[in-house]
mmCIF file of C-alpha atoms in Angstrom:
data_model
loop_
_atom_site.group_PDB
_atom_site.id
_atom_site.type_symbol
_atom_site.label_atom_id
_atom_site.label_comp_id
_atom_site.label_asym_id
_atom_site.label_seq_id
_atom_site.Cartn_x
_atom_site.Cartn_y
_atom_site.Cartn_z
ATOM 1 C CA GLY Q 23 -12.386 -5.188 -11.673
ATOM 2 C CA ILE Q 24 -10.709 -1.869 -12.226
ATOM 3 C CA GLN Q 25 -7.310 -1.855 -13.929
ATOM 4 C CA VAL Q 26 -4.505 0.487 -12.888
ATOM 5 C CA GLU Q 27 -1.552 1.021 -15.180
ATOM 6 C CA GLN Q 28 1.541 2.996 -14.265
ATOM 7 C CA SER Q 29 4.229 4.248 -16.564
ATOM 8 C CA PRO Q 30 7.105 4.133 -16.987
ATOM 9 C CA PRO Q 31 7.906 0.942 -15.051
ATOM 10 C CA ASP Q 32 11.481 2.080 -14.495
ATOM 11 C CA LEU Q 33 13.066 5.501 -14.520
ATOM 12 C CA ILE Q 34 16.688 6.510 -13.989
ATOM 13 C CA LEU Q 35 17.541 10.158 -13.410
ATOM 14 C CA GLN Q 36 20.483 12.309 -12.533
ATOM 15 C CA GLU Q 37 20.132 14.366 -9.403
ATOM 16 C CA GLY Q 38 18.438 17.655 -10.187
ATOM 17 C CA ALA Q 39 16.345 16.376 -13.084
ATOM 18 C CA ASN Q 40 12.564 16.587 -13.282
ATOM 19 C CA SER Q 41 10.202 13.695 -13.986
ATOM 20 C CA THR Q 42 6.555 12.856 -14.591
ATOM 21 C CA LEU Q 43 4.961 9.586 -13.543
ATOM 22 C CA ARG Q 44 1.615 8.554 -14.971
ATOM 23 C CA CYS Q 45 -1.282 6.473 -13.651
ATOM 24 C CA ASN Q 46 -4.144 5.404 -15.913
ATOM 25 C CA PHE Q 47 -7.248 3.706 -14.566
ATOM 26 C CA SER Q 48 -10.017 1.912 -16.401
ATOM 27 C CA ASP Q 49 -13.111 3.123 -14.550
ATOM 28 C CA SER Q 50 -14.384 6.008 -12.478
ATOM 29 C CA VAL Q 51 -12.873 6.338 -9.008
ATOM 30 C CA ASN Q 52 -13.601 8.267 -5.864
ATOM 31 C CA ASN Q 53 -10.271 7.629 -4.202
ATOM 32 C CA LEU Q 54 -6.791 8.012 -5.663
ATOM 33 C CA GLN Q 55 -3.565 8.085 -3.742
ATOM 34 C CA TRP Q 56 0.127 8.276 -4.565
ATOM 35 C CA PHE Q 57 2.632 6.507 -2.308
ATOM 36 C CA HIS Q 58 6.395 6.295 -2.132
ATOM 37 C CA GLN Q 59 7.827 2.993 -0.928
ATOM 38 C CA ASN Q 60 11.279 3.496 0.480
ATOM 39 C CA PRO Q 61 14.037 0.853 0.338
ATOM 40 C CA TRP Q 62 12.976 -0.432 3.765
ATOM 41 C CA GLY Q 63 9.503 -1.243 2.458
ATOM 42 C CA GLN Q 64 7.570 1.495 4.206
ATOM 43 C CA LEU Q 65 4.746 3.149 2.257
ATOM 44 C CA ILE Q 66 4.728 6.900 2.629
ATOM 45 C CA ASN Q 67 1.637 8.893 1.727
ATOM 46 C CA LEU Q 68 2.350 11.523 -0.898
ATOM 47 C CA PHE Q 69 -1.057 12.684 -2.085
ATOM 48 C CA TYR Q 70 -4.710 11.880 -1.599
ATOM 49 C CA ILE Q 71 -6.018 13.275 -4.877
ATOM 50 C CA PRO Q 72 -9.229 11.848 -6.382
ATOM 51 C CA SER Q 73 -9.434 15.017 -8.500
ATOM 52 C CA GLY Q 74 -7.683 18.329 -8.989
ATOM 53 C CA THR Q 75 -4.140 19.454 -8.339
ATOM 54 C CA LYS Q 76 -2.035 19.504 -5.192
ATOM 55 C CA GLN Q 77 1.507 20.520 -4.424
ATOM 56 C CA ASN Q 78 3.840 19.652 -1.581
ATOM 57 C CA GLY Q 79 7.329 21.057 -1.895
ATOM 58 C CA ARG Q 80 9.086 19.572 -4.917
ATOM 59 C CA LEU Q 81 6.209 17.191 -5.571
ATOM 60 C CA SER Q 82 2.897 17.896 -7.205
ATOM 61 C CA ALA Q 83 0.065 15.789 -8.546
ATOM 62 C CA THR Q 84 -2.850 16.244 -10.886
ATOM 63 C CA THR Q 85 -5.817 13.942 -11.369
ATOM 64 C CA VAL Q 86 -8.178 14.349 -14.319
ATOM 65 C CA ALA Q 87 -10.953 12.033 -13.232
ATOM 66 C CA THR Q 88 -13.037 12.503 -16.383
ATOM 67 C CA GLU Q 89 -10.124 11.272 -18.493
ATOM 68 C CA ARG Q 90 -9.092 8.604 -15.985
ATOM 69 C CA TYR Q 91 -5.510 9.493 -15.327
ATOM 70 C CA SER Q 92 -3.276 11.039 -12.719
ATOM 71 C CA LEU Q 93 0.214 12.492 -12.948
ATOM 72 C CA LEU Q 94 2.898 12.831 -10.294
ATOM 73 C CA TYR Q 95 5.568 15.451 -10.902
ATOM 74 C CA ILE Q 96 8.929 15.378 -9.172
ATOM 75 C CA SER Q 97 11.117 18.425 -9.628
ATOM 76 C CA SER Q 98 14.805 18.837 -8.815
ATOM 77 C CA SER Q 99 15.063 15.165 -7.893
ATOM 78 C CA GLN Q 100 17.288 14.032 -5.042
ATOM 79 C CA THR Q 101 18.853 10.666 -4.289
ATOM 80 C CA THR Q 102 16.410 10.282 -1.419
ATOM 81 C CA ASP Q 103 13.575 10.285 -3.956
ATOM 82 C CA SER Q 104 14.686 6.827 -5.074
ATOM 83 C CA GLY Q 105 12.251 3.994 -4.499
ATOM 84 C CA VAL Q 106 9.002 2.742 -5.937
ATOM 85 C CA TYR Q 107 6.054 5.055 -6.533
ATOM 86 C CA PHE Q 108 2.624 3.479 -6.397
ATOM 87 C CA CYS Q 109 -0.712 4.787 -7.546
ATOM 88 C CA ALA Q 110 -3.754 3.236 -5.856
ATOM 89 C CA VAL Q 111 -7.430 3.774 -6.585
ATOM 90 C CA GLY Q 112 -10.730 3.052 -4.898
ATOM 91 C CA GLN Q 113 -14.236 2.961 -6.300
ATOM 92 C CA GLY Q 114 -17.567 3.924 -4.826
ATOM 93 C CA GLY Q 115 -19.085 1.158 -2.757
ATOM 94 C CA SER Q 116 -15.763 -0.616 -2.336
ATOM 95 C CA GLU Q 117 -13.441 0.498 0.412
ATOM 96 C CA LYS Q 118 -10.393 -1.344 -0.834
ATOM 97 C CA LEU Q 119 -7.537 0.171 -2.801
ATOM 98 C CA VAL Q 120 -6.327 -1.367 -6.046
ATOM 99 C CA PHE Q 121 -2.646 -0.730 -6.679
ATOM 100 C CA GLY Q 122 -0.764 -0.264 -9.906
ATOM 101 C CA LYS Q 123 2.493 -2.133 -10.437
ATOM 102 C CA GLY Q 124 4.533 0.911 -9.561
ATOM 103 C CA THR Q 125 7.314 2.990 -11.081
ATOM 104 C CA LYS Q 126 10.798 2.248 -9.813
ATOM 105 C CA LEU Q 127 12.755 5.482 -9.655
ATOM 106 C CA THR Q 128 16.512 5.602 -9.292
ATOM 107 C CA VAL Q 129 18.165 8.988 -8.786
ATOM 108 C CA ASN Q 130 21.907 8.952 -9.246
ATOM 109 C CA PRO Q 131 24.226 11.530 -7.672
ATOM 110 C CA SER U 5 -2.598 11.150 9.931
ATOM 111 C CA ALA U 6 -2.639 7.861 11.803
ATOM 112 C CA VAL U 7 0.226 6.456 13.849
ATOM 113 C CA ILE U 8 0.318 2.747 13.133
ATOM 114 C CA SER U 9 2.543 0.321 14.995
ATOM 115 C CA GLN U 10 3.056 -3.003 13.267
ATOM 116 C CA LYS U 11 4.934 -5.839 14.920
ATOM 117 C CA PRO U 12 7.180 -7.631 14.263
ATOM 118 C CA SER U 13 8.991 -5.555 11.672
ATOM 119 C CA ARG U 14 10.682 -8.648 10.296
ATOM 120 C CA ASP U 15 10.984 -12.338 11.027
ATOM 121 C CA ILE U 16 12.551 -15.504 9.681
ATOM 122 C CA CYS U 17 10.359 -18.542 10.231
ATOM 123 C CA GLN U 18 10.555 -22.259 9.624
ATOM 124 C CA ARG U 19 8.179 -23.795 7.122
ATOM 125 C CA GLY U 20 5.113 -25.361 8.692
ATOM 126 C CA THR U 21 4.953 -22.854 11.532
ATOM 127 C CA SER U 22 2.639 -19.850 12.003
ATOM 128 C CA LEU U 23 3.320 -16.175 12.629
ATOM 129 C CA THR U 24 0.942 -13.602 14.058
ATOM 130 C CA ILE U 25 1.397 -9.978 13.043
ATOM 131 C CA GLN U 26 -0.062 -7.194 15.155
ATOM 132 C CA CYS U 27 -1.345 -3.797 14.040
ATOM 133 C CA GLN U 28 -2.053 -1.113 16.646
ATOM 134 C CA VAL U 29 -3.451 2.320 15.761
ATOM 135 C CA ASP U 30 -3.225 5.371 17.997
ATOM 136 C CA SER U 31 -6.907 6.266 17.494
ATOM 137 C CA GLN U 32 -10.149 4.593 16.515
ATOM 138 C CA VAL U 33 -10.523 3.877 12.818
ATOM 139 C CA THR U 34 -13.436 2.599 10.805
ATOM 140 C CA MET U 35 -11.573 0.471 8.305
ATOM 141 C CA MET U 36 -8.592 -1.844 8.730
ATOM 142 C CA PHE U 37 -7.060 -3.881 5.937
ATOM 143 C CA TRP U 38 -4.252 -6.376 5.433
ATOM 144 C CA TYR U 39 -2.159 -6.392 2.255
ATOM 145 C CA ARG U 40 0.557 -8.675 0.949
ATOM 146 C CA GLN U 41 3.470 -7.610 -1.211
ATOM 147 C CA GLN U 42 5.384 -10.459 -2.760
ATOM 148 C CA PRO U 43 9.030 -9.824 -3.732
ATOM 149 C CA GLY U 44 9.287 -7.301 -6.548
ATOM 150 C CA GLN U 45 5.511 -7.064 -6.871
ATOM 151 C CA SER U 46 2.752 -4.614 -6.077
ATOM 152 C CA LEU U 47 0.393 -4.759 -3.126
ATOM 153 C CA THR U 48 -2.570 -7.121 -3.071
ATOM 154 C CA LEU U 49 -5.414 -6.927 -0.583
ATOM 155 C CA ILE U 50 -5.773 -10.028 1.578
ATOM 156 C CA ALA U 51 -8.848 -9.051 3.559
ATOM 157 C CA THR U 52 -10.812 -6.351 5.322
ATOM 158 C CA ALA U 53 -10.705 -6.767 9.091
ATOM 159 C CA ASN U 54 -14.197 -6.259 10.518
ATOM 160 C CA GLN U 55 -14.632 -5.332 14.137
ATOM 161 C CA GLY U 56 -16.489 -8.021 16.040
ATOM 162 C CA SER U 57 -17.145 -10.246 13.031
ATOM 163 C CA GLU U 58 -15.357 -12.408 10.495
ATOM 164 C CA ALA U 59 -13.004 -10.716 8.075
ATOM 165 C CA THR U 60 -13.959 -10.270 4.426
ATOM 166 C CA TYR U 61 -11.447 -12.100 2.253
ATOM 167 C CA GLU U 62 -10.463 -11.330 -1.302
ATOM 168 C CA SER U 63 -10.424 -13.959 -4.002
ATOM 169 C CA GLY U 64 -7.511 -16.319 -3.550
ATOM 170 C CA PHE U 65 -7.210 -15.819 0.213
ATOM 171 C CA VAL U 66 -8.905 -18.040 2.797
ATOM 172 C CA ILE U 67 -9.521 -17.824 6.505
ATOM 173 C CA ASP U 68 -7.742 -21.078 7.305
ATOM 174 C CA LYS U 69 -4.499 -19.735 5.852
ATOM 175 C CA PHE U 70 -4.821 -16.103 6.981
ATOM 176 C CA PRO U 71 -6.993 -15.898 10.099
ATOM 177 C CA ILE U 72 -7.657 -12.299 11.126
ATOM 178 C CA SER U 73 -8.936 -10.833 14.351
ATOM 179 C CA ARG U 74 -10.189 -7.339 15.122
ATOM 180 C CA PRO U 75 -11.412 -7.137 18.694
ATOM 181 C CA ASN U 76 -11.799 -3.343 18.732
ATOM 182 C CA LEU U 77 -11.441 -0.204 16.617
ATOM 183 C CA THR U 78 -7.694 0.220 17.194
ATOM 184 C CA PHE U 79 -6.206 -3.289 16.946
ATOM 185 C CA SER U 80 -6.018 -6.190 14.500
ATOM 186 C CA THR U 81 -3.925 -9.295 13.979
ATOM 187 C CA LEU U 82 -3.103 -11.326 10.893
ATOM 188 C CA THR U 83 -1.811 -14.872 11.243
ATOM 189 C CA VAL U 84 0.056 -16.562 8.427
ATOM 190 C CA SER U 85 -0.544 -20.263 9.036
ATOM 191 C CA ASN U 86 1.373 -23.373 8.035
ATOM 192 C CA MET U 87 3.938 -21.264 6.228
ATOM 193 C CA SER U 88 5.832 -22.228 3.112
ATOM 194 C CA PRO U 89 8.612 -20.333 1.301
ATOM 195 C CA GLU U 90 5.940 -18.940 -1.064
ATOM 196 C CA ASP U 91 4.579 -16.945 1.882
ATOM 197 C CA SER U 92 7.782 -14.901 2.026
ATOM 198 C CA SER U 93 6.485 -11.363 1.518
ATOM 199 C CA ILE U 94 5.955 -8.021 3.148
ATOM 200 C CA TYR U 95 2.646 -7.903 4.995
ATOM 201 C CA LEU U 96 1.146 -4.460 5.582
ATOM 202 C CA CYS U 97 -1.650 -3.192 7.753
ATOM 203 C CA SER U 98 -3.685 -0.252 6.459
ATOM 204 C CA VAL U 99 -6.331 1.939 8.062
ATOM 205 C CA GLU U 100 -8.918 4.498 6.985
ATOM 206 C CA TYR U 101 -10.804 6.741 9.370
ATOM 207 C CA SER U 102 -13.921 6.394 7.261
ATOM 208 C CA LYS U 103 -14.832 4.681 4.027
ATOM 209 C CA ASN U 104 -13.169 5.909 0.843
ATOM 210 C CA THR U 105 -10.897 8.352 2.593
ATOM 211 C CA GLU U 106 -7.126 8.528 2.740
ATOM 212 C CA ALA U 107 -5.463 5.239 3.644
ATOM 213 C CA PHE U 108 -2.434 5.006 5.934
ATOM 214 C CA PHE U 109 -0.044 2.096 6.186
ATOM 215 C CA GLY U 110 2.020 0.529 8.911
ATOM 216 C CA GLN U 111 5.729 0.038 8.347
ATOM 217 C CA GLY U 112 5.182 -3.555 7.239
ATOM 218 C CA THR U 113 6.366 -6.965 8.367
ATOM 219 C CA ARG U 114 9.062 -8.519 6.211
ATOM 220 C CA LEU U 115 8.571 -12.284 6.451
ATOM 221 C CA THR U 116 11.062 -14.851 5.223
ATOM 222 C CA VAL U 117 10.129 -18.523 5.363
ATOM 223 C CA VAL U 118 12.968 -21.035 5.195
#
């Protein structure tokens, strides 16, 4: 099956810093999503981005499907950005999402 | 986006017992899924809940351990049967309005088996 690799596994930032999270996948996809899991375990949708670039406030994402990677940018990080960021992909003909192992982000005040 | 109500939000259960988790969506959806997240791990799909027929289970998950019902397009249940401490996880319901579109998740059920 498809492999999803996220990097870095852990990231520690000072408040106000910028960061880039990466998601590599091993095969073509027609569904790619970024999620933020908060400390209470809830998964929050950030982006549905099988290709192209999107922005939402301090967050933006870019997926280059032909090169099989996606990037999540966080600017001017805040302590509330802490948590685990997951990339998940889906392939044509299969409805399920395959998740990467996540990037654990800690933003210190 | 979907409004998904998942109950209970957390529970502590004795080994050997069963727990049924409910997932209610505010509108009809095509796809409903159940995921498990073991402590410190990523999410793994348990099964796809099919309306009016048996669920489709992923490798490593069986119906006897994780029976699933989906009586209509807005509701599903997952039962964790004959629990052991290894079943301690977060269980999450997910929905998609149509195939290969954006997925939305319930708030999860944090299960501890003692």
